Every structure is written in C-alpha cells, then in structure tokens.
PDB file of C-alpha atoms in Angstrom:
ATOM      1  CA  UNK A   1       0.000   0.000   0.000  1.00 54.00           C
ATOM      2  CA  UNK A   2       1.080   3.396  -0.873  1.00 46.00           C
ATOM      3  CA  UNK A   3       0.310   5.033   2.941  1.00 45.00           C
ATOM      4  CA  UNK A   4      -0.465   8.456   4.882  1.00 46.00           C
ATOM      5  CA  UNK A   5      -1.380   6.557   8.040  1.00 47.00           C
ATOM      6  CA  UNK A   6       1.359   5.488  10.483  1.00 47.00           C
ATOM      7  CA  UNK A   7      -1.029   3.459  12.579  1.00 52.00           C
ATOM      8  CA  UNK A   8      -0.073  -0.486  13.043  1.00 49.00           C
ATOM      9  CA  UNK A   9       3.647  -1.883  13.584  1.00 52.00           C
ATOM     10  CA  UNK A  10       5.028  -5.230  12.325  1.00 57.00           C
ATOM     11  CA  UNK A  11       3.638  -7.723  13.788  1.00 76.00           C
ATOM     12  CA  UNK A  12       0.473  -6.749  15.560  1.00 92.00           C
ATOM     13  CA  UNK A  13      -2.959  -7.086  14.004  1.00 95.00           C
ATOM     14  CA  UNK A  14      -5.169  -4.927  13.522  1.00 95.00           C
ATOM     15  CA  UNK A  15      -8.754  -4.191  12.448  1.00 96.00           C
ATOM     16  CA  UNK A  16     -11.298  -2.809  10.519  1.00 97.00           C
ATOM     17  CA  UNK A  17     -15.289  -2.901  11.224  1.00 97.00           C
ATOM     18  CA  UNK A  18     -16.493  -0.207   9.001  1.00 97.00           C
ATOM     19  CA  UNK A  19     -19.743  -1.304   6.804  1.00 97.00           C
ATOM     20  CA  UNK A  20     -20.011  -0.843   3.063  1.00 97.00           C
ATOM     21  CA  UNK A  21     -22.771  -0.440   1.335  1.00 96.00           C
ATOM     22  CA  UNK A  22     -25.276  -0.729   4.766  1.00 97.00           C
ATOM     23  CA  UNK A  23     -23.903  -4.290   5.246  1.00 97.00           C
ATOM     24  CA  UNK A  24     -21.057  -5.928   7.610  1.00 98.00           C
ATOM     25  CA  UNK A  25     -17.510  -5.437   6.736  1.00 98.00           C
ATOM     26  CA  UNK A  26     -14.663  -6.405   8.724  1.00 98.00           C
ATOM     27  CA  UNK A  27     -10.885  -6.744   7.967  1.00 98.00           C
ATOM     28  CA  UNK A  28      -8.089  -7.665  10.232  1.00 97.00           C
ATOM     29  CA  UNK A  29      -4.933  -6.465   8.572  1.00 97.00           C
ATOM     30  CA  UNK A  30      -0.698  -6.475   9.968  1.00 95.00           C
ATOM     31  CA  UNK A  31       2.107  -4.612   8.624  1.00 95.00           C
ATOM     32  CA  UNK A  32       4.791  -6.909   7.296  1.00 94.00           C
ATOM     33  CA  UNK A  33       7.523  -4.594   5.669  1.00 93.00           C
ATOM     34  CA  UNK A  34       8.316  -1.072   5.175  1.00 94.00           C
ATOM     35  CA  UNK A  35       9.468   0.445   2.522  1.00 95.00           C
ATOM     36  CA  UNK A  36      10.857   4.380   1.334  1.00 96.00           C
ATOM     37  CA  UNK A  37       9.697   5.674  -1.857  1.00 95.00           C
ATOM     38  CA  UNK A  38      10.234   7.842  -4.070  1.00 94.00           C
ATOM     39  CA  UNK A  39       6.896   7.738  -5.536  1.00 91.00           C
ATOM     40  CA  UNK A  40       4.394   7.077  -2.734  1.00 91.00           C
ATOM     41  CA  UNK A  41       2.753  10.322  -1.013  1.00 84.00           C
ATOM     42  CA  UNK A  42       4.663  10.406   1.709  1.00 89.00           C
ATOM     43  CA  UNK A  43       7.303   8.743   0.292  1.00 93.00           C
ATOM     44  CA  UNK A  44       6.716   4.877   1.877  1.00 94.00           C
ATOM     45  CA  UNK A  45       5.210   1.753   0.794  1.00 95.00           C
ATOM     46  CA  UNK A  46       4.053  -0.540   3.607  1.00 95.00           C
ATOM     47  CA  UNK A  47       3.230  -4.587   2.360  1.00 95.00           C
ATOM     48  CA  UNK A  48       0.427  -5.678   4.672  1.00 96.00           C
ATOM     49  CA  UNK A  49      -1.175  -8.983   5.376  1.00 96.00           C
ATOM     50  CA  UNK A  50      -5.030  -9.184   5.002  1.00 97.00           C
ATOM     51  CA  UNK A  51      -7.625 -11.088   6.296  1.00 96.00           C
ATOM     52  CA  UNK A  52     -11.485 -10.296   5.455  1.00 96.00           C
ATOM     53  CA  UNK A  53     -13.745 -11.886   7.706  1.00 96.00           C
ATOM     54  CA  UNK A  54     -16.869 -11.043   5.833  1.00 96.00           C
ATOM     55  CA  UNK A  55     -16.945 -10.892   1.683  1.00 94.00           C
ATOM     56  CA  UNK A  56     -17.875  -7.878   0.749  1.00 96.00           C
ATOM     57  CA  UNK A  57     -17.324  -6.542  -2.921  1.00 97.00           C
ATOM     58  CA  UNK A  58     -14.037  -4.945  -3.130  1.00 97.00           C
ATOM     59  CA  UNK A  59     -13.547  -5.229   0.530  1.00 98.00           C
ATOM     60  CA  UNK A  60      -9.853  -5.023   1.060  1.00 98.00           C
ATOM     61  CA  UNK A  61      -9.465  -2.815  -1.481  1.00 97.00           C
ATOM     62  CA  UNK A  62     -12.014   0.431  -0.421  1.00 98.00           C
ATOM     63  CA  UNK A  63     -10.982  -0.290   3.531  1.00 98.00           C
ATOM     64  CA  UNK A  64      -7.171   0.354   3.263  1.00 97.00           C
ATOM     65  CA  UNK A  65      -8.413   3.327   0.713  1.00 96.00           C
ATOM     66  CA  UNK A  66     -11.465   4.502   2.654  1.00 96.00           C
ATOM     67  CA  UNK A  67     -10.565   3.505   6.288  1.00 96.00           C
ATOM     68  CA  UNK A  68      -6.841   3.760   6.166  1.00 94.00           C
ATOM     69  CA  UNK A  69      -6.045   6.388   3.549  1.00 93.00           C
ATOM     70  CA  UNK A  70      -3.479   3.846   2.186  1.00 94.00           C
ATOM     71  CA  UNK A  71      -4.574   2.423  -1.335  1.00 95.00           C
ATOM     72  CA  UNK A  72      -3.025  -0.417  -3.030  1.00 96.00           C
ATOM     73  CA  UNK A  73      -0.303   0.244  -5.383  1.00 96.00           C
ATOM     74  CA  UNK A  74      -1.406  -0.505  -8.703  1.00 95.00           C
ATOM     75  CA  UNK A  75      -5.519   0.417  -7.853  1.00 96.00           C
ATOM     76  CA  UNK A  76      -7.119   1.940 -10.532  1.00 96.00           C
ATOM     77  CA  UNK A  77     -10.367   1.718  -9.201  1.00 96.00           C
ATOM     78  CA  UNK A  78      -9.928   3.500  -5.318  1.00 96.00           C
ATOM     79  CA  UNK A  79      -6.103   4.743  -6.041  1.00 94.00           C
ATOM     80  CA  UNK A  80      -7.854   8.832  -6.841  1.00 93.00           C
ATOM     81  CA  UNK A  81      -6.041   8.811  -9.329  1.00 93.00           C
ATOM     82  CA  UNK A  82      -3.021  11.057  -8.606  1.00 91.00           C
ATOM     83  CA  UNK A  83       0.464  11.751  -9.604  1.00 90.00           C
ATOM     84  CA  UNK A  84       1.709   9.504  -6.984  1.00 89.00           C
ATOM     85  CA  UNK A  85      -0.866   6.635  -7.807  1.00 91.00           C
ATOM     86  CA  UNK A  86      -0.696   7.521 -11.503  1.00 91.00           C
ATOM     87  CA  UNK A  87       2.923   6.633 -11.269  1.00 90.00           C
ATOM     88  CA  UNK A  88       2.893   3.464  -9.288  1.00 92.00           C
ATOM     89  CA  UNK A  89      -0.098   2.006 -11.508  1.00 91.00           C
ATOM     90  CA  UNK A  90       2.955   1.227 -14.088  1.00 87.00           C
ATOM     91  CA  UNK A  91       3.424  -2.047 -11.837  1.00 85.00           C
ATOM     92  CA  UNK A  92       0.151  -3.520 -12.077  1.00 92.00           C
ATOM     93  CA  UNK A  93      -2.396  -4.008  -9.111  1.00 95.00           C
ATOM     94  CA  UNK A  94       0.013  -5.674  -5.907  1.00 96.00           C
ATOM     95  CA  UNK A  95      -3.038  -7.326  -4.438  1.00 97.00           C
ATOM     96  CA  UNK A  96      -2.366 -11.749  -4.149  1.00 96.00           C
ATOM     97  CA  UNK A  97      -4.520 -14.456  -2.277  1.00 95.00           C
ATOM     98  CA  UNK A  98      -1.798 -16.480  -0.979  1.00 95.00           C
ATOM     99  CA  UNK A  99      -3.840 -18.628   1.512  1.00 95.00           C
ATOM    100  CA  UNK A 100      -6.949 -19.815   2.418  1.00 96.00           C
ATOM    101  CA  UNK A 101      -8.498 -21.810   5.435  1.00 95.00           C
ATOM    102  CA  UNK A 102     -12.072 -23.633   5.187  1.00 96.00           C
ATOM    103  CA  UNK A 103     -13.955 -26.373   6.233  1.00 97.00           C
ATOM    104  CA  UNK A 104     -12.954 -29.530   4.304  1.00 97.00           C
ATOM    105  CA  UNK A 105     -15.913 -30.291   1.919  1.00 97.00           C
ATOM    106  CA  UNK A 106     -15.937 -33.782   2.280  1.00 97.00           C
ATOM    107  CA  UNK A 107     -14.613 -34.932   5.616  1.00 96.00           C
ATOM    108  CA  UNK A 108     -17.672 -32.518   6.491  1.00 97.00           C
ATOM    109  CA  UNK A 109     -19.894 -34.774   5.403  1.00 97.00           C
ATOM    110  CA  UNK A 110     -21.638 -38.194   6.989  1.00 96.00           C
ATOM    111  CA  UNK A 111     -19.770 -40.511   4.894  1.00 96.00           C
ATOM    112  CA  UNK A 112     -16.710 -38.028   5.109  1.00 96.00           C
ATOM    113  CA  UNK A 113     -16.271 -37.531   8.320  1.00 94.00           C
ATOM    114  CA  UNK A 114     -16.440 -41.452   9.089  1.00 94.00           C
ATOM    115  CA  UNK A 115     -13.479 -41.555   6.747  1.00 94.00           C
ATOM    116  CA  UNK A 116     -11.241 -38.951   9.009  1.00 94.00           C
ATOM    117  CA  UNK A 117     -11.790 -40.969  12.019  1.00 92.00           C
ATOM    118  CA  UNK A 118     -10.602 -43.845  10.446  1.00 93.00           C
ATOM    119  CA  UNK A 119      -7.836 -42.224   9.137  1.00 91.00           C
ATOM    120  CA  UNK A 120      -6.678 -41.303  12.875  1.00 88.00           C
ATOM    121  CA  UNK A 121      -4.343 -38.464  11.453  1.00 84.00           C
ATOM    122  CA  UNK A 122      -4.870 -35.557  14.307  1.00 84.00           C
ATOM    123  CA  UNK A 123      -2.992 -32.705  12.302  1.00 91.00           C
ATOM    124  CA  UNK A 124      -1.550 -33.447   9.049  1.00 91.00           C
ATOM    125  CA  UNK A 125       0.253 -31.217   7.157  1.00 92.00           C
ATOM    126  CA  UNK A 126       1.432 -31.935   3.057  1.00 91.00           C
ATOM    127  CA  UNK A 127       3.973 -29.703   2.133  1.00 92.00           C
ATOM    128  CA  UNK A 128       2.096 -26.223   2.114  1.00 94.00           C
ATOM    129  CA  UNK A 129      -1.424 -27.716   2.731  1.00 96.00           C
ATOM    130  CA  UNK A 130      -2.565 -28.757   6.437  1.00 96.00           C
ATOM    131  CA  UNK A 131      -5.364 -30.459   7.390  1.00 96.00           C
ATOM    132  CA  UNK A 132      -7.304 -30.786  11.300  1.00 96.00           C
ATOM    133  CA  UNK A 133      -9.974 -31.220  13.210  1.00 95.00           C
ATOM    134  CA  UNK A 134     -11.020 -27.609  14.692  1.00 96.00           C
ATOM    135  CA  UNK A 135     -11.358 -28.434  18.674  1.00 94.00           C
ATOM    136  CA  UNK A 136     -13.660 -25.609  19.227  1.00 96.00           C
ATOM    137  CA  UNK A 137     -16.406 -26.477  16.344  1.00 96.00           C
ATOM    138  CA  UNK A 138     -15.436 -30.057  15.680  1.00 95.00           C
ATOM    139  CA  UNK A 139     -15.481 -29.380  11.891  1.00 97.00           C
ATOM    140  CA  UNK A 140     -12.356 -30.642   9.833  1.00 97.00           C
ATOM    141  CA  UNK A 141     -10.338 -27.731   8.097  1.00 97.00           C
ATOM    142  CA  UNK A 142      -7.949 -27.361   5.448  1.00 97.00           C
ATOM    143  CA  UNK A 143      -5.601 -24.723   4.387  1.00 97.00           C
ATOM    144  CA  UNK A 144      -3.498 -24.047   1.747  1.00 97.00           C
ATOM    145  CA  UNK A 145      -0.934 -21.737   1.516  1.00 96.00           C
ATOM    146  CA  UNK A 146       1.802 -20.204  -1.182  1.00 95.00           C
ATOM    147  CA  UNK A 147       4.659 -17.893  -0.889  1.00 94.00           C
ATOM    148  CA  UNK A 148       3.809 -14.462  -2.288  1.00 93.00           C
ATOM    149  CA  UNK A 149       4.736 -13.322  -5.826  1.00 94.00           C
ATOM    150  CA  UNK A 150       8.783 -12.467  -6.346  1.00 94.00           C
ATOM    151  CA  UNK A 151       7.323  -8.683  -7.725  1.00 94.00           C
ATOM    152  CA  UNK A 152       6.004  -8.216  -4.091  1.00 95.00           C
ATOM    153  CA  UNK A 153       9.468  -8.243  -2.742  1.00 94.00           C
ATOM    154  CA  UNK A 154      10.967  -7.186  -5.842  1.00 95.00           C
ATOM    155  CA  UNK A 155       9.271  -3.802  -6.001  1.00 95.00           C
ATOM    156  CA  UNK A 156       9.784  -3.024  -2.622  1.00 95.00           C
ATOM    157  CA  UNK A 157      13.390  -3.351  -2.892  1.00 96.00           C
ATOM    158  CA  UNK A 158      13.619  -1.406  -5.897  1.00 95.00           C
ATOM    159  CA  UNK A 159      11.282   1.203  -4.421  1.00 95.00           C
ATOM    160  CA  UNK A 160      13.476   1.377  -1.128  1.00 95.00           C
ATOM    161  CA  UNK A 161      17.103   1.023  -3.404  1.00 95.00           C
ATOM    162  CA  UNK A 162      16.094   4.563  -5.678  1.00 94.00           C
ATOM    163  CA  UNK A 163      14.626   6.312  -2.655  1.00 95.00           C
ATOM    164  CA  UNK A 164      18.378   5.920  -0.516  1.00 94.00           C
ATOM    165  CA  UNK A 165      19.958   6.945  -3.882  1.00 93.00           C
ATOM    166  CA  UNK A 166      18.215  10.242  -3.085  1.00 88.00           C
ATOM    167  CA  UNK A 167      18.602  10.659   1.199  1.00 80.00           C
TER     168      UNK A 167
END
C-alpha cells in the first residue's frame, strides 16, 4: 500500500469494522515490511497482510483506501487517481490471495467424516497444505498456503534502493 497513516507496527494485528454499502464489513490487517519511496505520497510503501472476515465486494481494497487512507499500489479503481498513484499504476495491481483456510468439503460430510476418524491423522500437514480437526467447532479444516509473488518483494526493494539513492 502506498500510505499516509502510520497506525499499526510489524507484527500486531489490527482491524477494521467499518460497513459498506449498509452491510457488515470487517478486515483484520498487519504490517509486514516497510518500505521508502520515491513515488508514494509520503514517500513509503508498507506490504500488509489481510484477512477479510466477511466478503464484501471490493472489501480489502475500499478499507485500506477509505478507512486507512493507504490504497493499493497498482488500484485503478480507489487509487484517486493522482500523480503519486498515476505513477505506481505502471506495476500492475500488488493485491495476491496467498492462503486460504475452510472447512474440508468432504470430511464434512456423513460418509466423510467417518473416513477422518478412520484415518486417525490428528494434524496433518502436506507440504504447504494442512489439514485438522477444529477443537472448538469439531469441523475438519484445510488450508493451503503459497509464498507471495517475487514482484512483491521485488518492487519493494527497488522502491526502497532509488529512494536511498536520493537521502
């Protein structure tokens, strides 16, 4: 995100509760890295994790605009369109899903779940997938996970290389 607000260090989470369009919206979101800039506003680009806990449309993208004064680099849509987003756009939206957690659709079934308890597995984790039985709601999850695109990191060192050219 291209940021004015200094709210949120690395590491601690966040969040959002602000409703969009009359309904529910909530987003937990951490800062991961900093970055200086020579093109952001105020001259730093922050990479944050994200985590909607509701779906609404565009979600993540109007709350760190509308609710955080820091859109996404690359956001045509909720960037406002000036010189400092204008420039950054050049890169292409920097917005990934890299993981996702939900309840396993078959071992949630009858037949399914008969099947897990056979299997006698507690926790079992394949390379970057895991899969468990939730203690709290008894359901059976999976997640999946992936590393985040090279450009994340790529552009952020860049970004943070031209603006010490310049201190």
């Amino acid at each position: 995100i291209s940021h004015e607000n200094e709210e949120g260090s690395s590491s601690e989470w966040n969040s959002i509760d602000h409703d969009l369009e009359g309904k529910s919206a909530v987003t937990r979101w951490r800062v991961i890295r900093k970055s200086q800039s020579l093109h952001a506003k105020d001259g730093k680009l922050t990479l944050v994790e994200l985590k909607p806990r509701t779906g609404r449309y565009h979600q993540l993208r109007r709350h760190m605009t509308w609710v955080c004064k820091s859109p996404l680099v690359g956001d045509t849509t909720y960037d406002g369109a000036d010189e400092s987003a204008l420039r950054l756009r050049k890169r292409g939206l920097f917005l990934c899903s890299n993981e996702i957690e939900l309840e396993h659709p078959y071992y949630n079934t009858p037949f399914g779940r008969k099947v897990f308890i056979d299997m006698n597995i507690g926790k079992q984790i394949y390379g970057d997938t895991t899969l468990w039985e939730d203690a709290a709601t008894g359901k059976v999850m999976i997640k999946a996970s992936t590393a985040l695109p090279d450009k994340f990191e790529s552009f952020l060192e860049r970004e943070d290389s031209r603006a010490k050219k310049f201190e």
